[in-house]
Amino acid sequence: MEKLISNRCNIVESVPESYIFPPERRPGKQVVPPCNTIPVIDFQGLHPMELQHQIMKASQDYGFFQLINHGVSLELMKDTLIVGKEVFELPEKDKEKFYSKGPKQNCGFKASVDYTNEKVHYWRDNFHHPCHPVEDHIHHWPSNPPRYREVFGRYSIEVRKLGLQILDLICEGLGLESGYFREGLSQNQLMIINHYPACPDPSLVLGLPKHGDPFLLTLLNQGEVSGLQVLKDQQWLSVEPLPNAFVVNINHMLQIISNGKLKSADHRVVASSVERTTVVSFIQPSIDSCIEPAKSLVNESSNPPLYKSFTFSDFMTTHTTALREGKDELEHYMIIPSQAS
């Protein structure tokens, strides 16, 4: 438990050396401009065809968009952030039994990204657990805070419903058969509560490094404090919070299945002088799913596959190593012209 920076940050007056990144990787004191061009999409205020068009264009141009008027209530969005923050305020004795002892622990706190193996630690703790179907997992979730199971149970169901609606629109936009992303490709759902404590010098640390999400789709409830940055045209831009909005981003599996038509954008998280709590829901394939470009989207003559076939479990192993070493895991699965001939 001593590895959790959130347990120590109230007595930390300067950044511990093990959290200080080398100058070429740290964010520094340069002001990152807000990205005013990331699309903001009104989920319930558009005709279905226009909604599909906007989601597809945003997914191709940015890999990111903000979704408003999405149907998840403002009260539930706020309660999720409040209760999520309460998890990190629990006494250490209550958190101890949920401290993650390794990557295979399904429900628990985790320090940094890969605390044991990484050279520099990230200014972030998280609490994570699977959440679909809710009835199979809820009894493993904390009973304290008292409202945790009720709030996150409702939230998990609502966010999954929304995520599948988005995936159905993407499915239609790509011209795939109806329901392509349902069943095995969206069988699992992971909930992560990220906590980024107030930092004495945010210019020296990173909350999360440059990366793309390895799953299918991300829906982020980022609250009111900024910290998310997306890489666009080799420039970092800040994704400023919008009230009651989800930040939605395309993940690596969607980029691969679409054979590169959709974009999984690189992003990172920076720390702040004030604490920040976010709640992120990932829709992900079953661990034994075969991932490859959709066969109806490729042909050997005019649109050959850009990626090899692989299992999702294999990709996750590669992703963990690549994240720690600062590499691009997608390169490992790309087909170069000589391999395709």
Short mmCIF file of C-alpha atoms in Angstrom, two decimals:
data_model
loop_
_atom_site.label_atom_id
_atom_site.label_comp_id
_atom_site.label_asym_id
_atom_site.label_seq_id
_atom_site.Cartn_x
_atom_site.Cartn_y
_atom_site.Cartn_z
CA MET A 1 0.00 0.00 0.00
CA GLU A 2 2.99 2.31 0.48
CA LYS A 3 3.35 2.23 -3.32
CA LEU A 4 0.12 4.20 -3.79
CA ILE A 5 1.08 7.84 -4.30
CA SER A 6 -2.42 8.88 -3.17
CA ASN A 7 -1.61 7.50 0.31
CA ARG A 8 1.50 9.69 0.57
CA CYS A 9 0.76 12.84 -1.39
CA ASN A 10 -0.56 14.82 1.60
CA ILE A 11 2.91 14.66 3.17
CA VAL A 12 4.92 15.07 -0.04
CA GLU A 13 6.31 18.60 -0.38
CA SER A 14 8.43 17.89 -3.44
CA VAL A 15 8.27 15.30 -6.19
CA PRO A 16 10.06 12.08 -5.20
CA GLU A 17 12.98 11.30 -7.49
CA SER A 18 11.40 8.03 -8.65
CA TYR A 19 8.54 10.03 -10.26
CA ILE A 20 10.69 12.60 -12.11
CA PHE A 21 10.89 11.96 -15.85
CA PRO A 22 13.92 12.87 -17.96
CA PRO A 23 13.62 16.28 -19.66
CA GLU A 24 12.80 14.83 -23.08
CA ARG A 25 9.74 12.95 -21.72
CA ARG A 26 8.34 15.28 -19.06
CA PRO A 27 5.64 17.81 -20.03
CA GLY A 28 7.66 20.78 -18.79
CA LYS A 29 6.21 24.22 -18.17
CA GLN A 30 5.13 24.86 -21.75
CA VAL A 31 1.46 25.81 -21.99
CA VAL A 32 -0.48 23.25 -24.05
CA PRO A 33 -3.26 24.94 -26.03
CA PRO A 34 -6.83 23.64 -25.84
CA CYS A 35 -7.99 21.64 -28.83
CA ASN A 36 -10.99 23.58 -30.05
CA THR A 37 -11.42 21.41 -33.14
CA ILE A 38 -12.09 18.00 -31.56
CA PRO A 39 -15.72 17.36 -32.58
CA VAL A 40 -18.52 17.78 -30.07
CA ILE A 41 -21.39 15.51 -31.12
CA ASP A 42 -24.99 15.78 -29.93
CA PHE A 43 -26.05 12.16 -29.59
CA GLN A 44 -29.79 12.71 -29.31
CA GLY A 45 -30.10 15.96 -31.26
CA LEU A 46 -29.08 14.70 -34.70
CA HIS A 47 -30.79 12.66 -37.39
CA PRO A 48 -29.37 9.08 -37.25
CA MET A 49 -27.65 9.42 -40.62
CA GLU A 50 -26.01 12.73 -39.63
CA LEU A 51 -25.03 11.25 -36.26
CA GLN A 52 -23.38 8.31 -38.00
CA HIS A 53 -21.60 10.66 -40.41
CA GLN A 54 -20.22 12.85 -37.61
CA ILE A 55 -19.03 9.88 -35.54
CA MET A 56 -17.31 8.32 -38.55
CA LYS A 57 -15.61 11.56 -39.56
CA ALA A 58 -14.39 12.23 -36.02
CA SER A 59 -13.15 8.64 -35.74
CA GLN A 60 -11.22 8.98 -38.99
CA ASP A 61 -9.82 12.48 -38.50
CA TYR A 62 -9.09 12.52 -34.76
CA GLY A 63 -9.91 9.20 -33.15
CA PHE A 64 -11.53 11.34 -30.45
CA PHE A 65 -14.79 13.20 -29.93
CA GLN A 66 -16.85 14.56 -27.07
CA LEU A 67 -20.41 13.30 -26.75
CA ILE A 68 -23.18 15.42 -25.23
CA ASN A 69 -26.90 14.77 -24.74
CA HIS A 70 -26.00 11.07 -24.53
CA GLY A 71 -28.77 9.86 -22.22
CA VAL A 72 -26.74 9.14 -19.07
CA SER A 73 -28.14 11.47 -16.42
CA LEU A 74 -26.15 14.38 -15.01
CA GLU A 75 -26.85 13.06 -11.50
CA LEU A 76 -25.35 9.65 -12.30
CA MET A 77 -22.32 11.21 -14.03
CA LYS A 78 -21.63 13.33 -10.93
CA ASP A 79 -22.35 10.54 -8.42
CA THR A 80 -19.88 8.27 -10.19
CA LEU A 81 -17.10 10.83 -9.83
CA ILE A 82 -18.00 11.56 -6.19
CA VAL A 83 -18.12 7.90 -5.15
CA GLY A 84 -15.04 7.13 -7.25
CA LYS A 85 -13.09 9.79 -5.34
CA GLU A 86 -14.36 8.38 -2.04
CA VAL A 87 -12.67 5.06 -2.86
CA PHE A 88 -9.26 6.74 -2.64
CA GLU A 89 -10.21 8.47 0.63
CA LEU A 90 -10.92 5.19 2.44
CA PRO A 91 -8.72 4.31 5.43
CA GLU A 92 -5.69 2.27 4.47
CA LYS A 93 -7.02 -0.79 6.32
CA ASP A 94 -10.11 -0.76 4.07
CA LYS A 95 -8.02 -0.39 0.92
CA GLU A 96 -5.47 -3.02 1.90
CA LYS A 97 -7.62 -6.03 0.96
CA PHE A 98 -8.15 -4.57 -2.52
CA TYR A 99 -4.51 -3.75 -3.21
CA SER A 100 -3.60 -5.38 -6.52
CA LYS A 101 -0.91 -8.05 -6.05
CA GLY A 102 -0.49 -8.63 -9.78
CA PRO A 103 -1.98 -8.27 -13.25
CA LYS A 104 -4.39 -11.18 -12.77
CA GLN A 105 -6.22 -9.64 -9.80
CA ASN A 106 -9.55 -8.62 -11.27
CA CYS A 107 -10.62 -6.04 -8.68
CA GLY A 108 -8.21 -3.80 -6.86
CA PHE A 109 -6.00 -0.74 -6.47
CA LYS A 110 -2.93 -0.46 -8.63
CA ALA A 111 0.03 1.87 -8.23
CA SER A 112 1.34 3.66 -11.32
CA VAL A 113 1.28 1.51 -14.49
CA ASP A 114 3.78 -1.30 -13.92
CA TYR A 115 5.33 -0.26 -10.61
CA THR A 116 7.77 -3.13 -10.23
CA ASN A 117 9.27 -3.00 -13.74
CA GLU A 118 8.99 0.64 -14.85
CA LYS A 119 12.02 2.92 -14.56
CA VAL A 120 10.00 5.99 -13.52
CA HIS A 121 6.61 5.87 -11.82
CA TYR A 122 3.53 7.69 -13.07
CA TRP A 123 1.67 10.20 -10.93
CA ARG A 124 -1.48 8.12 -10.88
CA ASP A 125 -3.21 5.37 -8.94
CA ASN A 126 -6.23 3.46 -10.14
CA PHE A 127 -8.97 1.19 -8.93
CA HIS A 128 -10.17 -1.29 -11.52
CA HIS A 129 -12.62 -4.15 -11.97
CA PRO A 130 -14.66 -5.92 -14.66
CA CYS A 131 -18.32 -4.96 -14.78
CA HIS A 132 -20.19 -6.99 -17.41
CA PRO A 133 -22.45 -8.65 -16.74
CA VAL A 134 -22.92 -6.70 -13.52
CA GLU A 135 -24.53 -9.58 -11.65
CA ASP A 136 -21.42 -11.72 -12.18
CA HIS A 137 -19.02 -9.17 -10.70
CA ILE A 138 -20.80 -6.81 -8.31
CA HIS A 139 -20.31 -9.04 -5.25
CA HIS A 140 -16.53 -8.64 -5.69
CA TRP A 141 -16.75 -4.83 -5.64
CA PRO A 142 -16.23 -2.82 -2.44
CA SER A 143 -19.15 -2.54 -0.03
CA ASN A 144 -17.54 0.63 1.28
CA PRO A 145 -18.09 3.44 0.21
CA PRO A 146 -21.70 2.46 0.98
CA ARG A 147 -23.07 3.62 -2.39
CA TYR A 148 -20.33 2.09 -4.53
CA ARG A 149 -22.15 -1.00 -5.78
CA GLU A 150 -25.43 0.81 -6.41
CA VAL A 151 -23.89 3.78 -8.26
CA PHE A 152 -21.34 1.85 -10.32
CA GLY A 153 -23.82 -0.92 -11.03
CA ARG A 154 -26.23 1.53 -12.67
CA TYR A 155 -23.43 3.43 -14.35
CA SER A 156 -21.85 0.29 -15.83
CA ILE A 157 -25.12 -0.72 -17.47
CA GLU A 158 -25.85 2.76 -18.85
CA VAL A 159 -22.35 3.30 -20.23
CA ARG A 160 -22.26 -0.13 -21.85
CA LYS A 161 -25.62 0.53 -23.53
CA LEU A 162 -24.28 3.81 -24.90
CA GLY A 163 -21.01 2.25 -26.04
CA LEU A 164 -22.80 -0.49 -27.97
CA GLN A 165 -24.99 2.11 -29.67
CA ILE A 166 -21.85 3.95 -30.80
CA LEU A 167 -20.31 0.69 -32.04
CA ASP A 168 -23.48 -0.12 -33.99
CA LEU A 169 -23.24 3.27 -35.73
CA ILE A 170 -19.58 2.65 -36.54
CA CYS A 171 -20.48 -0.82 -37.81
CA GLU A 172 -23.01 0.72 -40.23
CA GLY A 173 -20.58 3.46 -41.23
CA LEU A 174 -17.92 0.90 -42.16
CA GLY A 175 -20.43 -1.16 -44.11
CA LEU A 176 -20.06 -4.26 -41.90
CA GLU A 177 -22.85 -6.72 -41.27
CA SER A 178 -25.25 -5.76 -38.50
CA GLY A 179 -24.02 -6.68 -35.02
CA TYR A 180 -20.40 -7.22 -36.10
CA PHE A 181 -19.02 -5.71 -32.88
CA ARG A 182 -21.42 -7.48 -30.55
CA GLU A 183 -20.83 -10.80 -28.81
CA GLY A 184 -17.13 -11.74 -28.63
CA LEU A 185 -15.65 -8.44 -29.77
CA SER A 186 -17.49 -6.50 -27.06
CA GLN A 187 -18.04 -9.26 -24.55
CA ASN A 188 -16.11 -7.67 -21.70
CA GLN A 189 -16.23 -4.29 -19.99
CA LEU A 190 -13.55 -2.87 -17.70
CA MET A 191 -14.11 0.01 -15.29
CA ILE A 192 -11.15 2.06 -14.09
CA ILE A 193 -11.22 4.93 -11.61
CA ASN A 194 -8.08 7.04 -12.07
CA HIS A 195 -6.85 9.27 -9.29
CA TYR A 196 -4.18 11.89 -9.98
CA PRO A 197 -3.24 13.55 -6.67
CA ALA A 198 -2.31 17.22 -6.47
CA CYS A 199 1.34 17.47 -7.51
CA PRO A 200 3.97 19.88 -6.09
CA ASP A 201 5.50 20.33 -9.57
CA PRO A 202 3.38 18.95 -12.45
CA SER A 203 6.05 19.89 -15.00
CA LEU A 204 8.26 17.01 -13.80
CA VAL A 205 5.78 14.12 -13.91
CA LEU A 206 3.29 12.31 -16.09
CA GLY A 207 -0.05 10.85 -15.07
CA LEU A 208 0.02 8.50 -18.06
CA PRO A 209 2.52 8.32 -20.92
CA LYS A 210 1.86 8.68 -24.62
CA HIS A 211 -0.23 5.67 -25.63
CA GLY A 212 -3.24 4.39 -27.53
CA ASP A 213 -5.90 2.35 -25.76
CA PRO A 214 -5.60 -1.38 -26.55
CA PHE A 215 -9.30 -2.27 -26.44
CA LEU A 216 -12.29 -1.51 -28.71
CA LEU A 217 -13.83 1.73 -27.39
CA THR A 218 -13.23 4.13 -24.48
CA LEU A 219 -15.84 6.29 -22.76
CA LEU A 220 -14.28 8.74 -20.29
CA ASN A 221 -16.09 10.77 -17.65
CA GLN A 222 -13.34 13.30 -16.89
CA GLY A 223 -15.16 15.66 -14.57
CA GLU A 224 -14.20 19.33 -14.40
CA VAL A 225 -10.39 19.27 -14.13
CA SER A 226 -8.35 19.12 -17.32
CA GLY A 227 -5.42 16.75 -17.77
CA LEU A 228 -6.10 14.74 -20.92
CA GLN A 229 -4.00 15.68 -23.94
CA VAL A 230 -4.23 14.28 -27.46
CA LEU A 231 -1.47 14.26 -30.07
CA LYS A 232 -2.60 15.89 -33.32
CA ASP A 233 -0.17 16.67 -36.15
CA GLN A 234 2.76 16.13 -33.76
CA GLN A 235 1.42 18.71 -31.29
CA TRP A 236 -0.05 18.05 -27.86
CA LEU A 237 -3.50 19.61 -27.41
CA SER A 238 -5.59 19.73 -24.25
CA VAL A 239 -9.05 18.12 -24.31
CA GLU A 240 -10.92 20.58 -22.12
CA PRO A 241 -13.77 19.14 -20.03
CA LEU A 242 -17.36 19.84 -21.11
CA PRO A 243 -20.18 19.61 -18.56
CA ASN A 244 -21.86 16.19 -18.55
CA ALA A 245 -19.92 15.00 -21.61
CA PHE A 246 -18.17 11.75 -22.43
CA VAL A 247 -14.82 11.80 -24.15
CA VAL A 248 -15.00 8.90 -26.60
CA ASN A 249 -11.95 7.53 -28.34
CA ILE A 250 -11.24 4.82 -30.86
CA ASN A 251 -9.02 2.00 -29.60
CA HIS A 252 -6.37 -0.10 -31.30
CA MET A 253 -8.73 -3.02 -32.00
CA LEU A 254 -11.07 -0.76 -33.97
CA GLN A 255 -8.19 0.64 -35.99
CA ILE A 256 -7.09 -2.88 -36.88
CA ILE A 257 -10.57 -4.27 -37.62
CA SER A 258 -11.31 -1.26 -39.84
CA ASN A 259 -7.98 -1.89 -41.63
CA GLY A 260 -6.80 1.60 -40.77
CA LYS A 261 -9.97 3.46 -41.76
CA LEU A 262 -10.46 4.53 -38.15
CA LYS A 263 -7.73 6.14 -36.04
CA SER A 264 -6.59 5.18 -32.57
CA ALA A 265 -5.05 8.47 -31.49
CA ASP A 266 -2.10 8.79 -29.12
CA HIS A 267 -2.87 10.61 -25.89
CA ARG A 268 -1.39 11.19 -22.45
CA VAL A 269 -2.39 12.56 -19.05
CA VAL A 270 -0.58 15.34 -17.21
CA ALA A 271 -0.78 16.09 -13.51
CA SER A 272 -2.02 19.30 -11.91
CA SER A 273 -1.65 21.36 -8.76
CA VAL A 274 -5.16 20.16 -7.83
CA GLU A 275 -6.28 16.55 -7.59
CA ARG A 276 -8.21 14.96 -10.43
CA THR A 277 -10.43 11.88 -10.47
CA THR A 278 -11.77 10.36 -13.67
CA VAL A 279 -13.87 7.30 -14.48
CA VAL A 280 -13.18 5.39 -17.67
CA SER A 281 -15.09 2.47 -19.16
CA PHE A 282 -13.50 0.23 -21.78
CA ILE A 283 -15.45 -2.08 -24.05
CA GLN A 284 -13.14 -4.93 -24.94
CA PRO A 285 -13.03 -8.29 -26.72
CA SER A 286 -12.98 -11.62 -24.95
CA ILE A 287 -9.43 -12.68 -24.23
CA ASP A 288 -9.42 -15.47 -26.84
CA SER A 289 -10.97 -13.38 -29.64
CA CYS A 290 -9.22 -13.47 -33.01
CA ILE A 291 -8.48 -9.92 -34.13
CA GLU A 292 -7.86 -9.08 -37.78
CA PRO A 293 -9.03 -6.64 -40.45
CA ALA A 294 -12.67 -7.38 -41.27
CA LYS A 295 -12.66 -9.63 -44.33
CA SER A 296 -15.34 -7.55 -46.08
CA LEU A 297 -13.08 -4.47 -45.87
CA VAL A 298 -10.02 -5.98 -47.55
CA ASN A 299 -9.03 -7.48 -50.86
CA GLU A 300 -5.57 -8.42 -52.02
CA SER A 301 -5.55 -6.27 -55.16
CA SER A 302 -6.78 -2.81 -54.15
CA ASN A 303 -7.08 -2.84 -50.34
CA PRO A 304 -4.79 -5.48 -48.83
CA PRO A 305 -4.82 -6.13 -45.08
CA LEU A 306 -2.52 -3.85 -43.11
CA TYR A 307 -2.37 -6.03 -40.00
CA LYS A 308 -1.75 -9.67 -39.15
CA SER A 309 -4.27 -11.88 -37.38
CA PHE A 310 -3.66 -12.43 -33.66
CA THR A 311 -5.46 -13.19 -30.42
CA PHE A 312 -6.45 -10.40 -28.08
CA SER A 313 -4.51 -12.05 -25.24
CA ASP A 314 -1.34 -11.95 -27.35
CA PHE A 315 -1.87 -8.27 -28.08
CA MET A 316 -2.31 -7.40 -24.40
CA THR A 317 1.02 -9.01 -23.57
CA THR A 318 2.68 -6.93 -26.28
CA HIS A 319 0.86 -3.78 -25.11
CA THR A 320 2.12 -4.07 -21.52
CA THR A 321 5.73 -4.36 -22.68
CA ALA A 322 5.37 -1.58 -25.26
CA LEU A 323 3.84 0.82 -22.74
CA ARG A 324 6.69 0.26 -20.32
CA GLU A 325 9.33 0.71 -23.04
CA GLY A 326 7.64 3.62 -24.83
CA LYS A 327 7.18 1.69 -28.08
CA ASP A 328 4.30 1.44 -30.56
CA GLU A 329 2.74 -2.01 -30.20
CA LEU A 330 0.83 -1.66 -33.47
CA GLU A 331 4.08 -1.85 -35.42
CA HIS A 332 4.51 -5.42 -34.18
CA TYR A 333 1.33 -6.47 -36.00
CA MET A 334 1.63 -4.45 -39.20
CA ILE A 335 2.12 -6.20 -42.52
CA ILE A 336 4.90 -4.63 -44.51
CA PRO A 337 4.72 -4.87 -48.33
CA SER A 338 7.35 -7.62 -48.55
CA GLN A 339 5.34 -9.77 -46.15
CA ALA A 340 2.12 -9.27 -48.09
CA SER A 341 3.60 -10.25 -51.48
#
